[in-house]
Amino acid sequence: MHNAHGDIDHRDLVHGIAANRGQFVQFLLQVFFVGALVGMTRTVLPVLSESDFGLAAGAFTTLASFVVIFGVIKATLNLLAGRFSDRYGRKRVLVAGWLFAIPVPFLLLIADSWGWVLLATVFLGINQGLAWSMALNSKLDLTHAHQRGLVNGANEFAGYGGVAVAGYLAAIVAEQLGAREGLFWFGLAVIGLALALAVWMARDTLPWAHAQQQANGNGKVPALRSGLGFFAHATWGNRSLLAINQAGLVEKFTDTIIWLFVPILLVSRGADLVTAGFLVGIYGVVWGAGQLITGPASDRLGRRGLITWGMWLCGAGIVAIVLTHSVWVWGLALAATGVGMAMLYPTLGAAVADHCEPVERAGILGVYRFWRDFGYAVGALLLGLVATFTGGIEAGFWFVGVAMALSGLWIALGLAPRGQNH
């Protein structure tokens, strides 16, 4: 209902998943498509970088460069997306995210050098930062506070389910049509479907956010930190936030090596492209589906144990991959890594909310997401350097295993129980 000035009357808006089921599903589909767009690159680009894009076999740092760019762009847009959506509305930012994605398949189609891939990655990172953030924020706008664990779990399930499914399907299409042609048609289909749904089916959920604010505090917001002071506070405002941010950054090393080096390793040890895509897909499906369980479970079991053991399980899974030539062991190792990611990923986000003031929660979550996705850039750069100095990718698996173990230990020692800051 609208008032005399044409504005939505916030008193008429109802929150909750059940009351907004249709729109909730719409935004789950949006994050699925966001995941699918990046997922299509995970199997195809690393394996075919030599034959289709002219990379020398030992150019590990150059190969890693597209993940570095992706991480920097997505991390930066995570910081900006919330502010943009408060000013222009969630739907406009969501649609803008998909408009920025349109050049991606065309650039990959005409690519005759790695520079074109890097340019496509810039647009891919913008899409990820804008569209994924808005899909999640819109669901949080629509739902109750006590449903946020479920919302985060469902969101990550949809997004990384899209990553897994697309990684496998894109490998099949690429084998049938060729790498660039396959990525072009697959990417164009994903973008077209997502953009059509965003324009014609999705509603702007900013009024629901305003209704929550009015209900919680009569629309009044206390003075907040701003600029670099807030960024510093959100990064290391207390020992718990510092521990969470470092873990968010380091856990992306696991996702980066699976994106960057695992397909290459599997193919070099005898797997075909479709099999490699299927195996990597196991990791994504287990990670995504597992969060439907681990997100709500962290409310009952606590955050620290799930994060710590999740970090250690991921590290062990990554090391197990490099120790074998067996498809079955690869599958089990990737499944275990997916379980570890499911344990730690939604729990880290929930832990951020445990250790900050409610009025600063959205901003501090934005800073956490910046550091988390900046881990793509740091991880890719370090993996590229390790591979370059050692002359192969195997050492990178040991590097990630050790980094995850040490980061988990930091969480075990540095993360306070819920409700306590130190």
Coordinates of C-alpha atoms in Angstrom, one line a residue:
M1 CA 0.0 0.0 0.0
H2 CA 1.2 3.5 -0.8
N3 CA 0.6 6.7 1.2
A4 CA -0.6 10.1 -0.1
H5 CA 2.9 10.9 -1.2
G6 CA 3.2 7.7 -3.3
D7 CA 5.7 6.1 -0.9
I8 CA 5.3 2.5 0.4
D9 CA 3.7 2.4 3.8
H10 CA 6.2 0.3 5.8
R11 CA 3.6 -0.8 8.2
D12 CA 2.0 -2.9 5.5
L13 CA 5.2 -4.9 4.8
V14 CA 5.5 -8.3 6.3
H15 CA 8.8 -10.0 7.0
G16 CA 9.6 -13.7 7.0
I17 CA 10.5 -16.4 4.5
A18 CA 7.0 -17.8 4.3
A19 CA 5.4 -14.4 3.8
N20 CA 7.9 -13.6 1.0
R21 CA 8.4 -17.0 -0.4
G22 CA 8.2 -16.0 -4.1
Q23 CA 10.7 -13.2 -3.8
F24 CA 13.0 -15.3 -1.6
V25 CA 13.1 -18.0 -4.3
Q26 CA 13.8 -15.3 -6.9
F27 CA 16.9 -14.1 -5.0
L28 CA 18.1 -17.7 -4.5
L29 CA 18.0 -18.1 -8.2
Q30 CA 19.9 -14.9 -8.7
V31 CA 22.8 -16.1 -6.5
F32 CA 22.7 -19.5 -8.2
F33 CA 23.2 -17.7 -11.6
V34 CA 26.0 -15.5 -10.0
G35 CA 27.7 -18.7 -8.9
A36 CA 27.2 -20.3 -12.3
L37 CA 28.9 -17.5 -14.2
V38 CA 32.1 -17.8 -12.2
G39 CA 31.8 -21.6 -12.0
M40 CA 32.0 -21.9 -15.8
T41 CA 35.6 -20.7 -15.7
R42 CA 36.8 -23.0 -12.9
T43 CA 37.5 -26.1 -15.0
V44 CA 37.8 -24.7 -18.5
L45 CA 40.2 -21.7 -18.2
P46 CA 43.0 -23.2 -16.2
V47 CA 43.3 -26.5 -18.2
L48 CA 43.0 -24.8 -21.6
S49 CA 45.1 -21.7 -20.8
E50 CA 48.0 -23.1 -22.9
S51 CA 46.2 -24.3 -26.0
D52 CA 43.6 -21.5 -26.3
F53 CA 45.2 -18.5 -24.6
G54 CA 48.9 -18.9 -25.3
L55 CA 50.3 -19.3 -21.8
A56 CA 53.6 -21.1 -21.5
A57 CA 53.4 -24.3 -19.3
G58 CA 55.5 -22.7 -16.6
A59 CA 53.8 -19.3 -16.5
F60 CA 52.2 -20.0 -13.1
T61 CA 52.1 -16.3 -11.9
T62 CA 50.6 -15.2 -15.2
L63 CA 47.9 -17.9 -14.9
A64 CA 47.2 -16.8 -11.3
S65 CA 46.7 -13.2 -12.4
F66 CA 43.1 -13.6 -13.4
V67 CA 42.2 -14.8 -9.9
V68 CA 44.2 -11.9 -8.4
I69 CA 42.2 -9.4 -10.4
F70 CA 38.9 -11.2 -9.6
G71 CA 39.7 -11.0 -5.9
V72 CA 40.7 -7.4 -5.9
I73 CA 37.6 -6.3 -7.9
K74 CA 35.1 -8.4 -6.0
A75 CA 36.6 -7.3 -2.6
T76 CA 36.4 -3.7 -3.5
L77 CA 32.8 -3.9 -4.8
N78 CA 31.8 -5.7 -1.6
L79 CA 32.7 -2.5 0.3
L80 CA 30.8 -0.3 -2.2
A81 CA 27.7 -2.4 -2.9
G82 CA 25.9 -1.8 0.3
R83 CA 26.4 2.0 0.1
F84 CA 25.2 2.0 -3.5
S85 CA 22.1 -0.1 -2.7
D86 CA 21.2 2.2 0.2
R87 CA 21.3 5.2 -2.2
Y88 CA 19.9 3.7 -5.4
G89 CA 17.9 0.6 -4.2
R90 CA 18.8 -3.1 -4.2
K91 CA 17.2 -3.9 -7.5
R92 CA 19.1 -1.2 -9.5
V93 CA 22.4 -2.5 -8.1
L94 CA 21.4 -6.1 -8.9
V95 CA 20.5 -5.2 -12.5
A96 CA 23.7 -3.2 -12.8
G97 CA 25.7 -6.2 -11.7
W98 CA 24.2 -8.3 -14.6
L99 CA 24.7 -5.5 -17.1
F100 CA 28.4 -5.4 -16.2
A101 CA 28.5 -9.2 -16.8
I102 CA 27.4 -8.9 -20.5
P103 CA 30.9 -8.3 -21.9
V104 CA 32.3 -11.4 -20.2
P105 CA 31.3 -14.1 -22.8
F106 CA 32.1 -11.8 -25.7
L107 CA 35.6 -11.1 -24.4
L108 CA 36.3 -14.8 -23.9
L109 CA 35.0 -15.5 -27.4
I110 CA 37.4 -13.1 -29.2
A111 CA 40.3 -13.7 -26.8
D112 CA 43.5 -14.5 -28.5
S113 CA 45.8 -13.6 -25.5
W114 CA 45.6 -13.8 -21.8
G115 CA 45.1 -10.0 -21.6
W116 CA 41.5 -10.5 -22.9
V117 CA 40.9 -13.0 -20.1
L118 CA 42.1 -10.5 -17.6
L119 CA 39.7 -7.8 -19.0
A120 CA 36.9 -10.3 -18.8
T121 CA 37.8 -11.1 -15.2
V122 CA 37.4 -7.4 -14.3
F123 CA 33.7 -7.5 -15.4
L124 CA 33.3 -10.9 -13.8
G125 CA 34.5 -9.5 -10.5
I126 CA 32.1 -6.5 -10.7
N127 CA 29.2 -8.8 -11.4
Q128 CA 30.2 -10.9 -8.4
G129 CA 30.6 -8.0 -6.0
L130 CA 27.3 -6.3 -7.0
A131 CA 24.9 -9.2 -7.8
W132 CA 25.9 -11.7 -5.1
S133 CA 25.8 -8.9 -2.4
M134 CA 22.4 -7.8 -3.5
A135 CA 21.0 -11.3 -3.7
L136 CA 22.0 -11.9 -0.1
N137 CA 21.1 -8.4 1.2
S138 CA 17.7 -8.7 -0.4
K139 CA 16.9 -12.0 1.3
L140 CA 18.1 -10.5 4.7
D141 CA 15.8 -7.5 4.1
L142 CA 12.8 -9.8 3.6
T143 CA 13.3 -12.1 6.6
H144 CA 13.3 -12.1 10.4
A145 CA 16.4 -11.7 12.5
H146 CA 16.0 -15.2 13.8
Q147 CA 16.1 -16.6 10.3
R148 CA 19.5 -15.1 9.3
G149 CA 21.4 -18.4 9.9
L150 CA 19.1 -20.2 7.6
V151 CA 19.2 -17.3 5.1
N152 CA 23.0 -17.4 5.0
G153 CA 23.1 -21.2 4.6
A154 CA 20.5 -21.2 1.8
N155 CA 22.3 -18.3 0.0
E156 CA 25.7 -20.1 0.1
F157 CA 24.0 -23.4 -0.9
A158 CA 22.5 -21.7 -4.0
G159 CA 25.6 -19.8 -4.9
Y160 CA 28.2 -22.6 -4.6
G161 CA 25.7 -25.1 -6.0
G162 CA 25.7 -22.9 -9.1
V163 CA 29.5 -22.9 -9.1
A164 CA 29.6 -26.7 -9.0
V165 CA 26.9 -27.3 -11.5
A166 CA 28.3 -24.8 -14.0
G167 CA 31.8 -26.2 -13.6
Y168 CA 30.7 -29.6 -14.8
L169 CA 28.2 -28.4 -17.5
A170 CA 30.7 -25.9 -18.9
A171 CA 33.3 -28.6 -19.3
I172 CA 30.9 -30.7 -21.3
V173 CA 29.9 -27.7 -23.5
A174 CA 33.6 -26.8 -24.0
E175 CA 34.5 -30.3 -25.1
Q176 CA 31.6 -30.2 -27.6
L177 CA 32.0 -26.7 -29.0
G178 CA 35.6 -25.7 -28.1
A179 CA 36.7 -23.6 -25.1
R180 CA 35.9 -20.1 -26.1
E181 CA 32.7 -21.0 -28.0
G182 CA 31.5 -23.1 -25.1
L183 CA 32.1 -20.4 -22.5
F184 CA 30.4 -17.9 -24.8
W185 CA 27.1 -19.7 -25.2
F186 CA 27.0 -21.0 -21.7
G187 CA 27.8 -17.5 -20.2
L188 CA 25.3 -15.8 -22.5
A189 CA 22.5 -18.1 -21.4
V190 CA 23.3 -17.6 -17.7
I191 CA 23.4 -13.8 -18.1
G192 CA 20.2 -13.6 -20.2
L193 CA 18.2 -15.7 -17.8
A194 CA 19.4 -13.9 -14.7
L195 CA 18.9 -10.4 -16.2
A196 CA 15.4 -11.2 -17.4
L197 CA 14.5 -12.4 -13.9
A198 CA 16.1 -9.4 -12.2
V199 CA 14.3 -6.9 -14.4
W200 CA 10.8 -8.4 -14.6
M201 CA 10.4 -10.6 -11.5
A202 CA 12.6 -9.2 -8.6
R203 CA 11.3 -6.5 -6.3
D204 CA 13.3 -3.9 -4.6
T205 CA 13.6 -4.9 -1.0
L206 CA 14.9 -1.6 0.4
P207 CA 11.5 -0.7 1.8
W208 CA 11.6 -3.9 3.9
A209 CA 15.0 -2.8 5.3
H210 CA 13.6 0.6 6.2
A211 CA 10.7 -1.1 7.9
Q212 CA 13.1 -3.1 10.0
Q213 CA 15.0 0.0 11.0
Q214 CA 11.8 1.8 12.0
A215 CA 10.6 -1.2 14.0
N216 CA 13.9 -1.6 15.8
G217 CA 14.8 2.0 16.5
N218 CA 12.0 4.3 15.3
G219 CA 14.1 5.1 12.2
K220 CA 16.9 6.7 14.3
V221 CA 20.5 5.7 13.7
P222 CA 23.2 6.7 16.2
A223 CA 26.4 8.4 15.0
L224 CA 28.8 5.9 13.5
R225 CA 32.5 5.7 12.8
S226 CA 33.4 6.5 9.2
G227 CA 36.2 6.2 6.7
L228 CA 39.5 4.7 7.6
G229 CA 38.7 4.8 11.3
F230 CA 35.8 2.5 10.8
F231 CA 37.8 0.2 8.4
A232 CA 40.5 -0.1 11.0
H233 CA 38.0 -0.8 13.8
A234 CA 36.2 -3.4 11.7
T235 CA 39.5 -5.1 10.8
W236 CA 41.1 -5.3 14.3
G237 CA 38.7 -3.7 16.7
N238 CA 39.2 -6.6 19.0
R239 CA 41.1 -9.9 19.0
S240 CA 38.1 -11.8 17.8
L241 CA 37.5 -9.6 14.8
L242 CA 41.1 -9.8 13.8
A243 CA 41.0 -13.6 14.2
I244 CA 37.9 -13.8 12.0
N245 CA 39.2 -11.5 9.3
Q246 CA 42.5 -13.4 9.0
A247 CA 40.6 -16.7 8.8
G248 CA 38.3 -15.3 6.1
L249 CA 41.3 -14.3 4.0
V250 CA 43.2 -17.5 4.5
E251 CA 40.2 -19.9 3.8
K252 CA 40.1 -18.4 0.3
F253 CA 43.5 -20.0 -0.3
T254 CA 41.6 -23.3 -0.4
D255 CA 39.0 -22.1 -2.9
T256 CA 41.8 -20.5 -5.0
I257 CA 43.9 -23.6 -5.4
I258 CA 40.8 -25.7 -6.3
W259 CA 40.0 -23.1 -8.9
L260 CA 43.5 -22.6 -10.2
F261 CA 45.6 -25.7 -9.8
V262 CA 43.4 -28.7 -9.0
P263 CA 42.0 -29.0 -12.6
I264 CA 45.6 -28.8 -13.9
L265 CA 46.8 -31.4 -11.5
L266 CA 44.0 -33.9 -12.2
V267 CA 44.3 -33.6 -15.9
S268 CA 48.2 -34.0 -15.7
R269 CA 47.6 -37.2 -13.8
G270 CA 45.3 -38.8 -16.3
A271 CA 41.8 -37.4 -15.7
D272 CA 39.9 -36.0 -18.7
L273 CA 38.4 -32.5 -18.6
V274 CA 34.8 -33.7 -17.8
T275 CA 36.0 -36.0 -15.0
A276 CA 38.0 -33.1 -13.6
G277 CA 34.9 -30.9 -13.8
F278 CA 32.9 -33.6 -12.0
L279 CA 35.4 -34.0 -9.2
V280 CA 35.7 -30.3 -8.6
G281 CA 31.9 -30.2 -8.7
I282 CA 31.8 -32.6 -5.7
Y283 CA 33.6 -30.1 -3.6
G284 CA 31.2 -27.3 -4.6
V285 CA 28.0 -29.4 -4.0
V286 CA 29.1 -30.7 -0.6
W287 CA 30.2 -27.2 0.4
G288 CA 26.9 -25.6 -0.7
A289 CA 24.5 -28.3 0.6
G290 CA 26.5 -28.7 3.9
Q291 CA 25.8 -25.0 4.8
L292 CA 22.1 -25.7 5.1
I293 CA 23.1 -27.8 8.2
T294 CA 26.2 -26.1 9.5
G295 CA 24.8 -22.5 9.4
P296 CA 21.9 -23.2 11.8
A297 CA 24.1 -25.7 13.8
S298 CA 26.6 -23.0 14.7
D299 CA 23.8 -21.2 16.6
R300 CA 23.6 -24.3 18.9
L301 CA 27.1 -25.7 18.9
G302 CA 29.1 -22.4 18.9
R303 CA 31.3 -20.9 16.3
R304 CA 34.9 -21.5 17.4
G305 CA 35.0 -25.3 17.1
L306 CA 33.2 -25.4 13.7
I307 CA 35.6 -22.8 12.3
T308 CA 38.8 -24.4 13.7
W309 CA 38.0 -27.9 12.7
G310 CA 36.7 -26.8 9.3
M311 CA 40.0 -25.0 8.6
W312 CA 42.0 -28.1 9.6
L313 CA 39.8 -30.4 7.5
C314 CA 40.2 -28.2 4.5
G315 CA 44.0 -28.2 4.9
A316 CA 44.1 -32.0 5.2
G317 CA 41.9 -32.5 2.2
I318 CA 44.1 -30.3 0.0
V319 CA 47.2 -32.1 1.0
A320 CA 45.5 -35.5 0.3
I321 CA 44.7 -34.4 -3.3
V322 CA 48.4 -34.0 -4.2
L323 CA 49.4 -37.3 -2.5
T324 CA 47.5 -39.6 -4.8
H325 CA 46.8 -40.5 -8.4
S326 CA 43.4 -42.2 -7.6
V327 CA 40.1 -40.8 -8.9
W328 CA 38.3 -42.2 -5.9
V329 CA 40.7 -40.7 -3.4
W330 CA 40.5 -37.3 -5.2
G331 CA 36.7 -37.5 -4.9
L332 CA 36.9 -38.3 -1.2
A333 CA 39.5 -35.6 -0.6
L334 CA 37.4 -33.0 -2.4
A335 CA 34.3 -34.0 -0.5
A336 CA 36.1 -33.7 2.8
T337 CA 37.4 -30.2 1.7
G338 CA 33.8 -29.3 0.9
V339 CA 32.7 -30.4 4.4
G340 CA 35.4 -28.3 5.9
M341 CA 34.3 -25.2 3.9
A342 CA 30.7 -25.8 4.9
M343 CA 31.8 -25.9 8.6
L344 CA 33.7 -22.7 8.5
Y345 CA 32.2 -20.5 5.8
P346 CA 28.7 -19.5 7.1
T347 CA 30.1 -19.7 10.7
L348 CA 32.7 -17.0 10.1
G349 CA 30.0 -14.6 8.9
A350 CA 27.8 -15.4 11.9
A351 CA 30.8 -14.9 14.2
V352 CA 31.3 -11.4 12.8
A353 CA 27.8 -10.5 14.0
D354 CA 28.6 -11.9 17.4
H355 CA 31.5 -9.6 18.0
C356 CA 30.2 -6.1 16.9
E357 CA 27.6 -3.7 17.9
P358 CA 24.2 -4.2 16.1
V359 CA 24.2 -0.7 14.6
E360 CA 27.6 -1.3 13.0
R361 CA 26.9 -4.9 11.9
A362 CA 26.3 -4.2 8.2
G363 CA 29.4 -2.1 7.8
I364 CA 31.6 -4.5 9.7
L365 CA 30.3 -7.4 7.6
G366 CA 31.2 -5.5 4.5
V367 CA 34.8 -5.1 5.8
Y368 CA 34.9 -8.8 6.6
R369 CA 33.7 -9.6 3.1
F370 CA 36.4 -7.3 1.7
W371 CA 39.2 -9.2 3.6
R372 CA 37.6 -12.6 2.8
D373 CA 37.5 -12.0 -0.9
F374 CA 40.8 -10.2 -1.0
G375 CA 42.1 -13.7 0.0
Y376 CA 41.5 -14.7 -3.7
A377 CA 44.1 -12.1 -4.7
V378 CA 46.6 -12.9 -1.9
G379 CA 46.2 -16.7 -2.4
A380 CA 46.5 -16.6 -6.2
L381 CA 49.6 -14.4 -6.0
L382 CA 51.3 -16.6 -3.4
L383 CA 50.4 -19.8 -5.2
G384 CA 51.8 -18.4 -8.4
L385 CA 55.0 -17.4 -6.7
V386 CA 55.4 -20.8 -5.0
A387 CA 54.8 -22.6 -8.2
T388 CA 57.3 -20.4 -10.1
F389 CA 60.0 -20.8 -7.5
T390 CA 59.6 -24.6 -7.2
G391 CA 58.9 -25.2 -10.9
G392 CA 55.6 -27.0 -10.4
I393 CA 52.2 -26.7 -8.7
E394 CA 52.6 -29.5 -6.1
A395 CA 54.3 -27.3 -3.5
G396 CA 51.3 -25.0 -3.6
F397 CA 49.1 -27.8 -2.1
W398 CA 51.5 -28.1 0.9
F399 CA 51.5 -24.3 1.3
V400 CA 47.7 -24.2 1.5
G401 CA 47.6 -27.1 3.9
V402 CA 50.0 -25.4 6.3
A403 CA 48.3 -22.0 6.0
M404 CA 44.9 -23.5 6.8
A405 CA 46.4 -25.3 9.8
L406 CA 48.0 -22.2 11.3
S407 CA 44.9 -20.1 10.6
G408 CA 42.7 -22.6 12.4
L409 CA 45.1 -22.5 15.3
W410 CA 44.7 -18.7 15.4
I411 CA 40.9 -19.1 15.6
A412 CA 41.2 -21.7 18.4
L413 CA 43.3 -19.3 20.5
G414 CA 42.0 -15.9 19.4
L415 CA 38.2 -16.2 19.0
A416 CA 36.2 -15.4 22.1
P417 CA 32.9 -17.1 22.8
R418 CA 29.8 -15.4 21.6
G419 CA 29.0 -12.2 23.3
Q420 CA 32.5 -11.7 24.6
N421 CA 35.1 -9.3 23.0
H422 CA 38.7 -9.2 24.0

